[in-house]
Amino acid sequence: MTAHPIDLRSDTVTKPSPGMREAMARAEVGDDVYGEDPTVNALQDRVAALLGQQAALFVPSGSMANQIALKGHTQPGDDVLIGEGSHNWLYEAGAGAIISGVQFTFCGRGGLYEPADLDAGYKADDHSSAPSRLVWVENTSNFAGGRIWPQPQVEAVCAWARAHGCGTHLDGARLWNAAVASGRPPAELAALFESVSVCLSKGLGAPVGSLVAGTRVFIRRVHRWRKVMGGGMRQAGILAAAGLYALEHNLIRLAQDHESARRFAEVLRTAPGVRVADPVETNIVLFDLVDLRLPAAADFAARARERGVLVNPVGARRLRAVTHLDVDAAAACRGAEILCELAASRS
Ligand SMILES: Cc1ncc(COP(=O)(O)O)c(C=O)c1O
């Protein structure tokens, strides 16, 4: 592999910039388990305000944010209505089953769903069913290739949840991308949900950190679950400072990542035997090796790596590329050209 690969595996691979590191070094800190870290408190207030929620809690990862929210909404034996391939189900090591003891029911196909899909998945509170208690939305949807939920669809799904006595959670690991791409403020996208999780360590480029936001009562409840899961951090202001810096400097620029993804996809569409999944709305591009003379996705990714391009296989013949602040549009296009060459050589 080359010394400086074009790393399109995920937007989590970014490294903190010099400015961010400086902000971290300068951060005022205190013991956050006592609630005394001024930088953590500032970040929590800032994110709660950005999301239009009463309060927010800083946690180490998006997975912990999701899991304490899930725990805050459910009892063991409950059913959670969720989109196909949601991160909570697919990539969190079975934590929903282990920690909350819930079962998941997929609604719709491809990550997004409609009220009719919720009708199909709903289980009433009777003696033979696991009662459906929570509706889970992931925006943008990773499995759907960074798709943004149309706001009328969010409204319909949340209205359905209210009418059926279900809670609502928004996994907004990439809500910032949805907000920038749709031109709607994060608070508008989050407004109808009882709780929201967001990440600072994806497109925003912070090294660590996610938050859960919701009502004060909900945040108090999940604060306990953070402790149970060992997520109470001490002088975490060093990390929170990176998050505050990221929100200030790296939010609006997500539009550049979306443009890079669009241009990457445009080049890749010319690759023989490769089909790019449409639409490309934010920073994620899914593509399929439809020509069976091409190798399987894992082999194709291994060969791309040898040529200095890193992409993730996410299915037998499907791969994912994600743009981010450490790969500019020119590098992303160069990466797509190399993938085109590989496809053309049928290797
Ligand atoms: C949609 C979504 N939710 C949650 C997470 C979990 O974040 P973390 O890797 O910080 O645990 C991710 C990670 O990529 C994600 O894509």
Coordinates of C-alpha atoms and ligand atoms in Angstrom, one line a residue:
M1 CA 0.0 0.0 0.0
T2 CA 1.1 3.6 -0.6
A3 CA 2.4 5.8 2.2
H4 CA -0.6 8.1 2.0
P5 CA -3.6 6.2 1.0
I6 CA -6.9 7.8 0.0
D7 CA -8.9 6.6 3.0
L8 CA -12.6 6.4 2.2
R9 CA -13.5 3.7 4.6
S10 CA -15.4 6.0 7.0
D11 CA -15.6 9.6 8.2
T12 CA -14.4 8.3 11.5
V13 CA -10.8 8.1 10.3
T14 CA -10.1 11.8 10.5
K15 CA -7.3 13.1 12.7
P16 CA -7.7 16.2 14.9
S17 CA -6.4 19.3 13.2
P18 CA -3.7 21.5 14.8
G19 CA -6.4 24.1 15.7
M20 CA -8.5 21.4 17.4
R21 CA -5.5 20.0 19.3
E22 CA -4.7 23.5 20.5
A23 CA -8.3 24.0 21.7
M24 CA -8.0 20.6 23.5
A25 CA -4.7 21.7 25.2
R26 CA -6.2 25.0 26.3
A27 CA -9.5 23.4 27.7
E28 CA -10.5 24.3 31.2
V29 CA -11.4 21.1 33.0
G30 CA -12.9 19.7 36.2
D31 CA -14.3 16.4 37.4
D32 CA -17.2 15.7 35.1
V33 CA -18.5 12.8 37.3
Y34 CA -19.2 15.7 39.8
G35 CA -20.7 17.7 37.0
E36 CA -17.8 20.2 37.4
D37 CA -16.1 20.2 34.0
P38 CA -16.9 23.6 32.6
T39 CA -16.0 22.6 29.0
V40 CA -18.2 19.5 29.1
N41 CA -21.1 21.6 30.6
A42 CA -20.6 24.1 27.8
L43 CA -20.7 21.4 25.1
Q44 CA -23.8 19.8 26.6
D45 CA -25.6 23.2 26.7
R46 CA -24.5 24.0 23.1
V47 CA -25.7 20.7 21.7
A48 CA -29.0 20.8 23.6
A49 CA -29.6 24.2 22.1
L50 CA -28.6 23.2 18.6
L51 CA -31.0 20.2 18.8
G52 CA -33.8 22.2 20.5
Q53 CA -33.8 19.8 23.4
Q54 CA -33.9 20.6 27.1
A55 CA -30.6 18.9 28.0
A56 CA -27.7 16.7 26.7
L57 CA -25.2 14.3 28.1
F58 CA -21.7 13.8 26.8
V59 CA -20.6 10.1 26.2
P60 CA -17.6 8.5 24.7
S61 CA -19.2 7.0 21.6
G62 CA -22.2 6.9 19.3
S63 CA -22.8 3.3 20.4
M64 CA -23.0 4.2 24.0
A65 CA -25.3 7.1 23.2
N66 CA -27.6 4.8 21.3
Q67 CA -27.5 2.1 24.0
I68 CA -28.2 4.4 27.0
A69 CA -31.1 5.9 25.0
L70 CA -32.4 2.5 24.2
K71 CA -32.2 1.5 27.9
G72 CA -33.9 4.8 28.8
H73 CA -36.9 4.1 26.6
T74 CA -37.5 0.3 27.1
Q75 CA -37.9 -2.6 29.4
P76 CA -36.5 -6.1 28.8
G77 CA -38.9 -8.0 26.5
D78 CA -40.0 -4.9 24.5
D79 CA -40.0 -4.7 20.8
V80 CA -38.2 -1.8 18.9
L81 CA -39.4 -0.8 15.4
I82 CA -36.3 0.1 13.4
G83 CA -35.1 0.5 9.8
E84 CA -33.3 -2.4 8.0
G85 CA -29.6 -2.4 8.6
S86 CA -29.7 0.3 11.4
H87 CA -26.4 0.8 13.2
N88 CA -28.0 0.0 16.5
W89 CA -28.9 -3.5 15.3
L90 CA -26.1 -4.3 12.8
Y91 CA -22.9 -2.8 14.3
E92 CA -23.3 -2.5 18.1
A93 CA -22.3 -6.0 19.0
G94 CA -25.8 -7.1 20.0
A95 CA -25.8 -4.6 22.8
G96 CA -29.6 -4.0 22.5
A97 CA -30.1 -7.7 23.3
I98 CA -27.4 -7.9 25.9
I99 CA -28.1 -4.7 27.8
S100 CA -31.7 -3.8 27.2
G101 CA -33.0 -7.3 26.4
V102 CA -35.1 -6.0 23.5
Q103 CA -36.0 -7.5 20.2
F104 CA -35.9 -5.5 16.9
T105 CA -38.4 -5.6 14.1
F106 CA -37.3 -4.3 10.7
C107 CA -39.7 -1.9 9.0
G108 CA -39.5 -1.3 5.3
R109 CA -36.5 -2.0 3.1
G110 CA -33.2 -0.2 2.8
G111 CA -33.2 1.8 6.1
L112 CA -36.1 4.2 5.6
Y113 CA -39.7 3.2 6.2
E114 CA -43.3 4.6 6.2
P115 CA -46.2 4.3 8.7
A116 CA -47.6 1.4 6.7
D117 CA -44.4 -0.5 7.5
L118 CA -44.8 0.3 11.1
D119 CA -48.4 -1.0 10.9
A120 CA -47.0 -4.3 9.5
G121 CA -44.3 -4.6 12.3
Y122 CA -46.4 -3.4 15.2
K123 CA -47.0 -5.8 18.1
A124 CA -49.8 -5.0 20.6
D125 CA -49.4 -5.3 24.3
D126 CA -51.1 -8.7 24.7
H127 CA -50.0 -11.9 26.4
S128 CA -48.4 -13.4 23.3
S129 CA -46.4 -10.5 21.9
A130 CA -43.3 -8.5 22.8
P131 CA -45.0 -5.1 22.8
S132 CA -43.7 -2.4 20.4
R133 CA -42.6 0.4 22.6
L134 CA -40.1 2.4 20.6
V135 CA -39.7 3.8 17.0
W136 CA -36.1 4.2 16.0
V137 CA -35.0 6.5 13.1
E138 CA -31.5 6.8 11.7
N139 CA -30.9 10.1 9.9
T140 CA -28.9 10.0 7.7
S141 CA -29.3 6.3 7.1
N142 CA -25.9 4.7 6.9
F143 CA -27.3 1.5 5.4
A144 CA -29.2 3.5 2.8
G145 CA -26.0 5.2 1.7
G146 CA -26.3 8.5 3.7
R147 CA -29.9 9.1 2.6
I148 CA -31.7 11.9 4.4
W149 CA -35.2 11.2 5.7
P150 CA -37.7 13.4 4.0
Q151 CA -39.2 15.6 6.7
P152 CA -42.8 14.7 5.9
Q153 CA -41.9 11.1 6.3
V154 CA -40.3 11.9 9.7
E155 CA -43.5 13.7 10.7
A156 CA -45.7 10.8 9.6
V157 CA -43.6 8.2 11.4
C158 CA -43.5 10.3 14.7
A159 CA -47.2 10.9 14.5
W160 CA -47.7 7.1 14.1
A161 CA -45.5 6.5 17.2
R162 CA -47.5 9.0 19.3
A163 CA -50.8 7.5 18.2
H164 CA -49.5 4.0 19.2
G165 CA -48.0 5.0 22.5
C166 CA -44.4 4.4 21.3
G167 CA -41.4 6.4 22.2
T168 CA -39.2 8.0 19.5
H169 CA -35.5 8.1 19.2
L170 CA -33.4 9.6 16.4
D171 CA -29.9 8.2 15.8
G172 CA -28.4 11.3 14.4
A173 CA -24.8 10.2 14.2
R174 CA -24.8 12.1 10.9
L175 CA -27.7 14.4 11.6
W176 CA -25.2 17.3 10.9
N177 CA -24.8 16.0 7.4
A178 CA -28.6 15.8 7.0
A179 CA -29.0 19.4 8.3
V180 CA -26.4 20.9 6.0
A181 CA -27.5 19.0 2.9
S182 CA -31.2 19.7 3.4
G183 CA -30.7 23.3 4.6
R184 CA -32.9 22.6 7.7
P185 CA -31.5 23.4 11.2
P186 CA -30.6 20.4 13.3
A187 CA -33.3 21.5 15.8
E188 CA -36.0 21.2 13.1
L189 CA -34.9 17.7 12.2
A190 CA -34.8 16.7 15.8
A191 CA -37.9 18.5 17.0
L192 CA -40.4 15.6 16.9
F193 CA -38.2 13.1 18.7
E194 CA -38.2 12.4 22.4
S195 CA -34.5 11.7 22.3
V196 CA -31.6 12.2 19.9
S197 CA -28.1 10.9 19.7
V198 CA -25.4 12.8 17.7
C199 CA -21.7 12.2 17.1
L200 CA -18.8 14.6 17.0
S201 CA -16.3 12.0 15.8
K202 CA -17.6 11.4 12.3
G203 CA -17.9 14.2 9.7
L204 CA -17.2 16.9 12.4
G205 CA -13.7 15.5 12.8
A206 CA -13.4 15.3 16.6
P207 CA -11.3 12.3 17.9
V208 CA -14.0 11.1 20.5
G209 CA -17.4 11.9 21.6
S210 CA -21.2 11.7 21.2
L211 CA -24.2 13.1 23.0
V212 CA -27.7 12.1 23.9
A213 CA -30.2 14.9 24.1
G214 CA -33.8 14.9 25.3
T215 CA -35.9 16.2 28.2
R216 CA -34.2 16.9 31.6
V217 CA -36.1 13.9 33.0
F218 CA -34.9 11.6 30.2
I219 CA -31.3 12.8 30.5
R220 CA -31.3 12.3 34.2
R221 CA -32.4 8.7 33.6
V222 CA -29.8 7.9 31.0
H223 CA -27.1 9.6 33.1
R224 CA -27.5 6.6 35.4
W225 CA -27.2 4.2 32.5
R226 CA -24.0 6.0 31.4
K227 CA -22.6 5.3 34.8
V228 CA -23.7 1.7 34.7
M229 CA -21.9 1.2 31.4
G230 CA -18.7 2.8 32.7
G231 CA -19.1 5.9 30.7
G232 CA -18.5 8.5 33.4
M233 CA -15.4 10.4 32.5
R234 CA -13.4 12.7 34.7
Q235 CA -11.5 15.7 33.1
A236 CA -13.4 15.1 29.9
G237 CA -13.2 18.8 29.0
I238 CA -10.1 18.0 26.9
L239 CA -12.4 15.9 24.6
A240 CA -15.4 18.3 24.9
A241 CA -13.2 21.1 23.7
A242 CA -12.6 19.2 20.5
G243 CA -16.3 18.8 20.1
L244 CA -16.9 22.6 20.6
Y245 CA -14.2 23.3 18.1
A246 CA -15.7 20.9 15.6
L247 CA -19.1 22.4 15.9
E248 CA -17.6 25.9 15.3
H249 CA -15.3 25.1 12.5
N250 CA -16.4 21.8 10.8
L251 CA -20.1 21.9 10.6
I252 CA -20.8 24.1 7.6
R253 CA -17.9 22.6 5.7
L254 CA -19.7 19.3 5.5
A255 CA -21.2 20.6 2.3
Q256 CA -17.7 20.1 0.8
D257 CA -17.8 16.4 1.8
H258 CA -21.2 16.1 0.0
E259 CA -19.8 17.7 -3.1
S260 CA -16.7 15.4 -3.0
A261 CA -19.0 12.3 -2.7
R262 CA -21.1 13.6 -5.6
R263 CA -18.0 14.0 -7.7
F264 CA -16.5 10.6 -6.6
A265 CA -19.8 9.0 -7.6
E266 CA -19.8 10.7 -11.0
V267 CA -16.3 9.3 -11.8
L268 CA -17.2 5.9 -10.4
R269 CA -20.3 5.7 -12.6
T270 CA -18.0 5.3 -15.6
A271 CA -16.4 2.1 -14.2
P272 CA -17.3 -0.9 -16.2
G273 CA -19.4 -3.5 -14.3
V274 CA -19.9 -1.2 -11.3
R275 CA -23.3 0.3 -10.3
V276 CA -23.4 3.3 -8.0
A277 CA -26.4 3.3 -5.8
D278 CA -28.6 6.4 -6.2
P279 CA -29.1 9.0 -4.8
V280 CA -25.9 10.3 -3.3
E281 CA -27.3 12.9 -0.9
T282 CA -24.5 13.3 1.6
N283 CA -21.1 11.9 2.2
I284 CA -21.7 8.2 1.7
V285 CA -21.5 6.3 -1.7
L286 CA -22.5 2.7 -2.0
F287 CA -21.5 0.8 -5.1
D288 CA -22.1 -2.7 -6.4
L289 CA -19.9 -5.0 -8.4
V290 CA -22.6 -6.1 -10.8
D291 CA -20.3 -7.7 -13.4
L292 CA -19.6 -11.2 -12.0
R293 CA -16.2 -11.2 -13.6
L294 CA -15.2 -8.7 -11.0
P295 CA -14.0 -10.2 -7.7
A296 CA -16.2 -10.3 -4.5
A297 CA -16.3 -7.0 -2.6
A298 CA -13.7 -8.0 0.0
D299 CA -11.2 -9.0 -2.7
F300 CA -11.9 -5.8 -4.7
A301 CA -11.3 -3.8 -1.5
A302 CA -8.0 -5.7 -0.9
R303 CA -6.8 -4.9 -4.4
A304 CA -7.9 -1.3 -4.1
R305 CA -5.8 -1.1 -0.9
E306 CA -2.7 -2.3 -2.8
R307 CA -3.3 0.7 -5.1
G308 CA -3.7 3.1 -2.2
V309 CA -7.4 3.4 -2.0
L310 CA -9.3 2.3 1.1
V311 CA -13.0 1.4 0.8
N312 CA -15.1 -0.9 3.0
P313 CA -16.9 -4.0 1.7
V314 CA -20.4 -3.9 3.2
G315 CA -21.9 -6.9 1.5
A316 CA -20.8 -9.8 -0.8
R317 CA -20.7 -7.5 -3.8
R318 CA -21.3 -4.1 -2.2
L319 CA -18.8 -1.5 -1.1
R320 CA -19.0 1.8 0.7
A321 CA -16.9 5.0 0.3
V322 CA -17.3 7.9 2.7
T323 CA -15.9 11.4 2.2
H324 CA -14.6 13.5 5.0
L325 CA -12.4 16.5 6.0
D326 CA -9.1 14.6 5.5
V327 CA -9.9 13.8 1.8
D328 CA -10.5 16.7 -0.6
A329 CA -12.6 16.5 -3.8
A330 CA -9.5 16.0 -5.9
A331 CA -8.3 13.1 -3.8
A332 CA -11.7 11.5 -3.8
C333 CA -11.9 11.8 -7.6
R334 CA -8.4 10.3 -7.9
G335 CA -9.6 7.4 -5.7
A336 CA -12.6 6.9 -8.0
E337 CA -10.3 6.8 -11.0
I338 CA -8.2 4.1 -9.5
L339 CA -11.3 2.1 -8.7
C340 CA -12.3 2.6 -12.4
E341 CA -8.9 1.3 -13.5
L342 CA -9.3 -1.8 -11.3
A343 CA -12.8 -2.5 -12.6
A344 CA -11.6 -2.1 -16.2
S345 CA -8.8 -4.6 -15.6
R346 CA -11.4 -7.0 -14.2
S347 CA -9.1 -7.6 -11.3
Ligands
LIG1 C1 -25.6 5.7 12.2 C2 -24.6 5.4 13.3 N1 -25.0 5.4 14.6 C3 -24.1 5.1 15.6 C4 -22.8 4.9 15.3 C5 -21.9 4.5 16.4 O1 -20.8 5.4 16.7 P1 -19.5 5.0 17.4 O2 -18.6 4.4 16.4 O3 -18.9 6.3 17.9 O4 -19.8 4.0 18.5 C6 -22.3 4.9 14.0 C7 -20.9 4.7 13.7 O5 -20.4 4.7 12.6 C8 -23.3 5.2 13.0 O6 -22.9 5.2 11.7

